[in-house]
């Protein structure tokens, strides 16, 4: 597996797009949108997982306008510092940067096939917003805390979407998740999966304070299957 860093130029400057190639060198593309911890060892691990599955994986540095190259530790200090950054983050601008990263990924010569998105936490909210733009072939959103307030976007989402939530997430109340379930119930292109005993960021295997191994494994199997169905 090889990796490199691309530069994505947008109004206001340029930012890093970290790219991982599968063993065969080419494949469908998957944009990974970071948590508040940045393009951390966890995001790198997810990218490597996807590259091993045959995808060209790429992760943009979305905090570049505030703290380029931000990589927080998965501990109380890293959480506190990351939350402070997230409070200053311009979500609309971040979504525009992520959209530019998606376009850049789709144009790489290594990408042979459709391009999808996988987002976690902050990235799960951005992934949901980008799903409404229609440029990604499929979108997977993990526990995006802004999804409940973005439900009006559902009418603009025409590509397959998979949503994951923890039923015991202190940041996204179960009642809000239930509201999402009701909103997508009659939409055949939208899947929603709730791990009732799991909390927030339960898939982050680099964060002992959040990781929940069994729900994480189930959710990731569903995500793998979803991506295979829609990108291959």
Short mmCIF file of C-alpha atoms in Angstrom, two decimals:
data_model
loop_
_atom_site.label_atom_id
_atom_site.label_comp_id
_atom_site.label_asym_id
_atom_site.label_seq_id
_atom_site.Cartn_x
_atom_site.Cartn_y
_atom_site.Cartn_z
CA UNK A 1 0.00 0.00 0.00
CA UNK A 2 1.33 3.42 -0.92
CA UNK A 3 0.23 6.90 0.10
CA UNK A 4 0.88 10.49 -0.91
CA UNK A 5 -0.36 14.01 -0.23
CA UNK A 6 -2.19 16.02 -2.89
CA UNK A 7 -2.91 19.75 -2.72
CA UNK A 8 -6.46 21.00 -3.24
CA UNK A 9 -6.70 24.67 -4.22
CA UNK A 10 -9.80 26.61 -3.18
CA UNK A 11 -10.64 30.28 -2.63
CA UNK A 12 -8.47 31.38 0.26
CA UNK A 13 -5.59 28.94 -0.18
CA UNK A 14 -4.84 25.24 -0.48
CA UNK A 15 -5.06 22.24 1.82
CA UNK A 16 -3.70 18.71 2.07
CA UNK A 17 -5.60 15.73 0.72
CA UNK A 18 -4.00 12.55 2.03
CA UNK A 19 -4.38 9.69 -0.48
CA UNK A 20 -3.92 5.94 0.02
CA UNK A 21 -3.76 3.58 -2.95
CA UNK A 22 -4.88 -0.06 -3.02
CA UNK A 23 -2.45 -2.82 -3.92
CA UNK A 24 -3.63 -2.78 -7.53
CA UNK A 25 -2.96 0.95 -7.80
CA UNK A 26 -6.45 1.93 -8.95
CA UNK A 27 -10.04 1.52 -7.83
CA UNK A 28 -13.22 3.37 -6.93
CA UNK A 29 -12.69 6.38 -4.67
CA UNK A 30 -13.81 6.97 -1.09
CA UNK A 31 -13.48 10.37 0.58
CA UNK A 32 -13.09 10.03 4.36
CA UNK A 33 -14.26 13.08 6.29
CA UNK A 34 -12.56 13.49 9.63
CA UNK A 35 -13.79 13.70 13.19
CA UNK A 36 -12.88 16.72 15.33
CA UNK A 37 -9.59 14.95 16.12
CA UNK A 38 -8.34 15.75 12.61
CA UNK A 39 -6.69 13.41 10.12
CA UNK A 40 -5.53 11.32 13.06
CA UNK A 41 -4.16 7.81 13.42
CA UNK A 42 -7.78 6.63 13.45
CA UNK A 43 -8.63 8.24 10.12
CA UNK A 44 -5.39 6.81 8.73
CA UNK A 45 -6.43 3.36 9.96
CA UNK A 46 -9.83 3.68 8.27
CA UNK A 47 -8.12 4.78 5.05
CA UNK A 48 -5.82 1.77 5.18
CA UNK A 49 -8.82 -0.51 5.77
CA UNK A 50 -10.52 0.90 2.67
CA UNK A 51 -7.36 0.71 0.57
CA UNK A 52 -7.01 -2.96 1.49
CA UNK A 53 -10.56 -3.43 0.18
CA UNK A 54 -9.48 -2.00 -3.18
CA UNK A 55 -10.52 1.65 -2.87
CA UNK A 56 -8.51 4.79 -3.45
CA UNK A 57 -9.06 6.42 -0.06
CA UNK A 58 -8.51 10.11 0.61
CA UNK A 59 -8.85 12.31 3.70
CA UNK A 60 -8.84 16.12 3.50
CA UNK A 61 -7.43 18.31 6.27
CA UNK A 62 -10.62 20.24 7.04
CA UNK A 63 -9.18 22.29 9.92
CA UNK A 64 -6.53 23.80 7.65
CA UNK A 65 -7.98 27.29 7.90
CA UNK A 66 -7.48 27.25 11.70
CA UNK A 67 -4.86 24.60 12.53
CA UNK A 68 -3.24 22.98 9.47
CA UNK A 69 -2.26 19.38 10.08
CA UNK A 70 -4.28 19.07 13.30
CA UNK A 71 -3.87 15.60 14.86
CA UNK A 72 -5.25 15.41 18.39
CA UNK A 73 -4.63 12.64 20.87
CA UNK A 74 -7.60 10.42 21.66
CA UNK A 75 -7.68 11.38 25.32
CA UNK A 76 -9.32 14.01 27.54
CA UNK A 77 -6.81 16.70 26.55
CA UNK A 78 -7.20 15.97 22.84
CA UNK A 79 -10.98 15.96 23.18
CA UNK A 80 -11.01 19.33 24.97
CA UNK A 81 -8.70 20.96 22.43
CA UNK A 82 -10.62 19.46 19.50
CA UNK A 83 -13.97 20.64 20.86
CA UNK A 84 -12.56 24.15 21.14
CA UNK A 85 -11.49 24.00 17.50
CA UNK A 86 -14.85 22.56 16.44
CA UNK A 87 -16.66 25.48 18.07
CA UNK A 88 -14.76 27.86 15.78
CA UNK A 89 -15.16 25.68 12.68
CA UNK A 90 -17.24 27.12 9.85
CA UNK A 91 -19.36 24.12 8.88
CA UNK A 92 -20.59 25.65 5.63
CA UNK A 93 -17.05 26.49 4.55
CA UNK A 94 -15.91 23.05 5.66
CA UNK A 95 -18.57 21.41 3.50
CA UNK A 96 -17.40 23.49 0.53
CA UNK A 97 -13.81 22.39 1.15
CA UNK A 98 -14.91 18.76 1.43
CA UNK A 99 -16.83 19.09 -1.85
CA UNK A 100 -13.67 20.44 -3.51
CA UNK A 101 -11.73 17.47 -2.09
CA UNK A 102 -14.33 15.09 -3.50
CA UNK A 103 -14.02 16.66 -6.96
CA UNK A 104 -10.23 16.45 -6.73
CA UNK A 105 -10.39 12.79 -5.74
CA UNK A 106 -12.77 11.98 -8.59
CA UNK A 107 -10.31 13.54 -11.04
CA UNK A 108 -7.26 11.57 -9.94
CA UNK A 109 -5.90 9.12 -12.55
CA UNK A 110 -5.81 6.41 -9.85
CA UNK A 111 -9.60 6.52 -9.47
CA UNK A 112 -11.29 4.00 -11.71
CA UNK A 113 -14.99 3.93 -10.92
CA UNK A 114 -17.51 5.86 -8.83
CA UNK A 115 -16.60 7.94 -5.79
CA UNK A 116 -18.31 7.73 -2.40
CA UNK A 117 -18.01 9.34 1.02
CA UNK A 118 -17.59 8.03 4.55
CA UNK A 119 -17.78 10.58 7.37
CA UNK A 120 -17.45 10.30 11.14
CA UNK A 121 -18.85 12.61 13.84
CA UNK A 122 -18.23 16.13 12.46
CA UNK A 123 -17.50 14.39 9.17
CA UNK A 124 -20.75 12.44 9.43
CA UNK A 125 -22.66 15.73 9.44
CA UNK A 126 -20.66 17.05 6.49
CA UNK A 127 -21.12 13.77 4.61
CA UNK A 128 -24.88 14.09 5.05
CA UNK A 129 -24.79 17.65 3.73
CA UNK A 130 -22.73 16.57 0.71
CA UNK A 131 -25.18 13.75 -0.02
CA UNK A 132 -27.67 16.44 -0.97
CA UNK A 133 -25.29 17.79 -3.63
CA UNK A 134 -25.57 14.57 -5.62
CA UNK A 135 -21.93 14.32 -6.71
CA UNK A 136 -21.09 11.23 -4.63
CA UNK A 137 -22.34 7.83 -5.80
CA UNK A 138 -23.01 6.72 -2.21
CA UNK A 139 -22.58 8.22 1.26
CA UNK A 140 -22.03 6.64 4.68
CA UNK A 141 -22.55 8.91 7.70
CA UNK A 142 -21.49 7.81 11.19
CA UNK A 143 -23.13 9.64 14.13
CA UNK A 144 -23.34 13.09 12.59
CA UNK A 145 -24.62 15.33 15.38
CA UNK A 146 -25.96 17.95 12.95
CA UNK A 147 -28.06 15.46 10.97
CA UNK A 148 -31.25 16.03 13.03
CA UNK A 149 -31.21 19.72 12.13
CA UNK A 150 -30.46 18.99 8.46
CA UNK A 151 -33.41 16.70 7.74
CA UNK A 152 -34.85 19.15 5.22
CA UNK A 153 -31.99 18.08 2.95
CA UNK A 154 -33.50 14.60 2.57
CA UNK A 155 -35.68 15.74 -0.32
CA UNK A 156 -32.50 16.65 -2.24
CA UNK A 157 -30.75 13.32 -1.59
CA UNK A 158 -31.17 11.03 -4.59
CA UNK A 159 -28.15 8.72 -4.16
CA UNK A 160 -27.84 5.81 -1.69
CA UNK A 161 -27.25 6.92 1.90
CA UNK A 162 -26.40 4.84 4.97
CA UNK A 163 -26.68 6.32 8.47
CA UNK A 164 -25.19 4.94 11.71
CA UNK A 165 -25.97 6.06 15.24
CA UNK A 166 -25.43 4.91 18.79
CA UNK A 167 -28.62 4.55 20.78
CA UNK A 168 -26.82 5.66 23.95
CA UNK A 169 -24.98 8.63 22.43
CA UNK A 170 -24.79 11.51 24.94
CA UNK A 171 -24.25 14.00 22.11
CA UNK A 172 -27.22 12.85 19.98
CA UNK A 173 -30.26 12.04 22.17
CA UNK A 174 -32.15 8.85 21.30
CA UNK A 175 -35.28 10.93 20.66
CA UNK A 176 -33.41 12.82 17.93
CA UNK A 177 -32.28 9.54 16.37
CA UNK A 178 -35.91 8.37 16.45
CA UNK A 179 -36.88 11.53 14.59
CA UNK A 180 -34.33 10.65 11.90
CA UNK A 181 -35.65 7.07 11.73
CA UNK A 182 -39.17 8.39 11.13
CA UNK A 183 -37.97 10.85 8.49
CA UNK A 184 -36.20 8.17 6.41
CA UNK A 185 -38.67 5.31 6.97
CA UNK A 186 -40.26 5.61 3.52
CA UNK A 187 -37.09 6.38 1.60
CA UNK A 188 -35.83 3.22 -0.16
CA UNK A 189 -32.38 4.65 -0.87
CA UNK A 190 -31.71 5.47 2.79
CA UNK A 191 -30.59 2.91 5.38
CA UNK A 192 -30.38 3.68 9.09
CA UNK A 193 -28.74 1.44 11.68
CA UNK A 194 -28.82 2.12 15.41
CA UNK A 195 -26.55 0.28 17.83
CA UNK A 196 -28.70 0.74 20.91
CA UNK A 197 -26.03 0.14 23.55
CA UNK A 198 -23.30 2.13 21.80
CA UNK A 199 -22.34 5.72 22.53
CA UNK A 200 -20.72 8.39 20.40
CA UNK A 201 -17.71 7.62 18.17
CA UNK A 202 -18.12 3.91 18.93
CA UNK A 203 -16.19 2.95 15.78
CA UNK A 204 -13.02 4.84 16.78
CA UNK A 205 -10.68 2.02 17.75
CA UNK A 206 -7.94 4.49 18.61
CA UNK A 207 -10.05 6.17 21.32
CA UNK A 208 -10.51 3.95 24.40
CA UNK A 209 -12.99 6.43 25.88
CA UNK A 210 -15.38 5.85 22.95
CA UNK A 211 -14.61 2.54 21.22
CA UNK A 212 -17.13 -0.30 21.47
CA UNK A 213 -15.76 -3.30 19.62
CA UNK A 214 -18.87 -5.37 18.82
CA UNK A 215 -21.10 -2.51 17.58
CA UNK A 216 -18.10 -1.14 15.66
CA UNK A 217 -17.55 -4.45 13.89
CA UNK A 218 -21.23 -4.79 12.97
CA UNK A 219 -21.47 -1.24 11.68
CA UNK A 220 -18.29 -1.54 9.64
CA UNK A 221 -19.48 -4.78 8.01
CA UNK A 222 -22.64 -2.94 6.96
CA UNK A 223 -20.59 -0.03 5.62
CA UNK A 224 -18.30 -2.37 3.67
CA UNK A 225 -21.29 -4.14 2.11
CA UNK A 226 -22.98 -0.84 1.27
CA UNK A 227 -19.90 0.56 -0.44
CA UNK A 228 -19.36 -2.68 -2.37
CA UNK A 229 -22.95 -2.62 -3.63
CA UNK A 230 -22.83 0.96 -4.82
CA UNK A 231 -19.23 1.64 -5.84
CA UNK A 232 -18.22 -1.63 -7.49
#
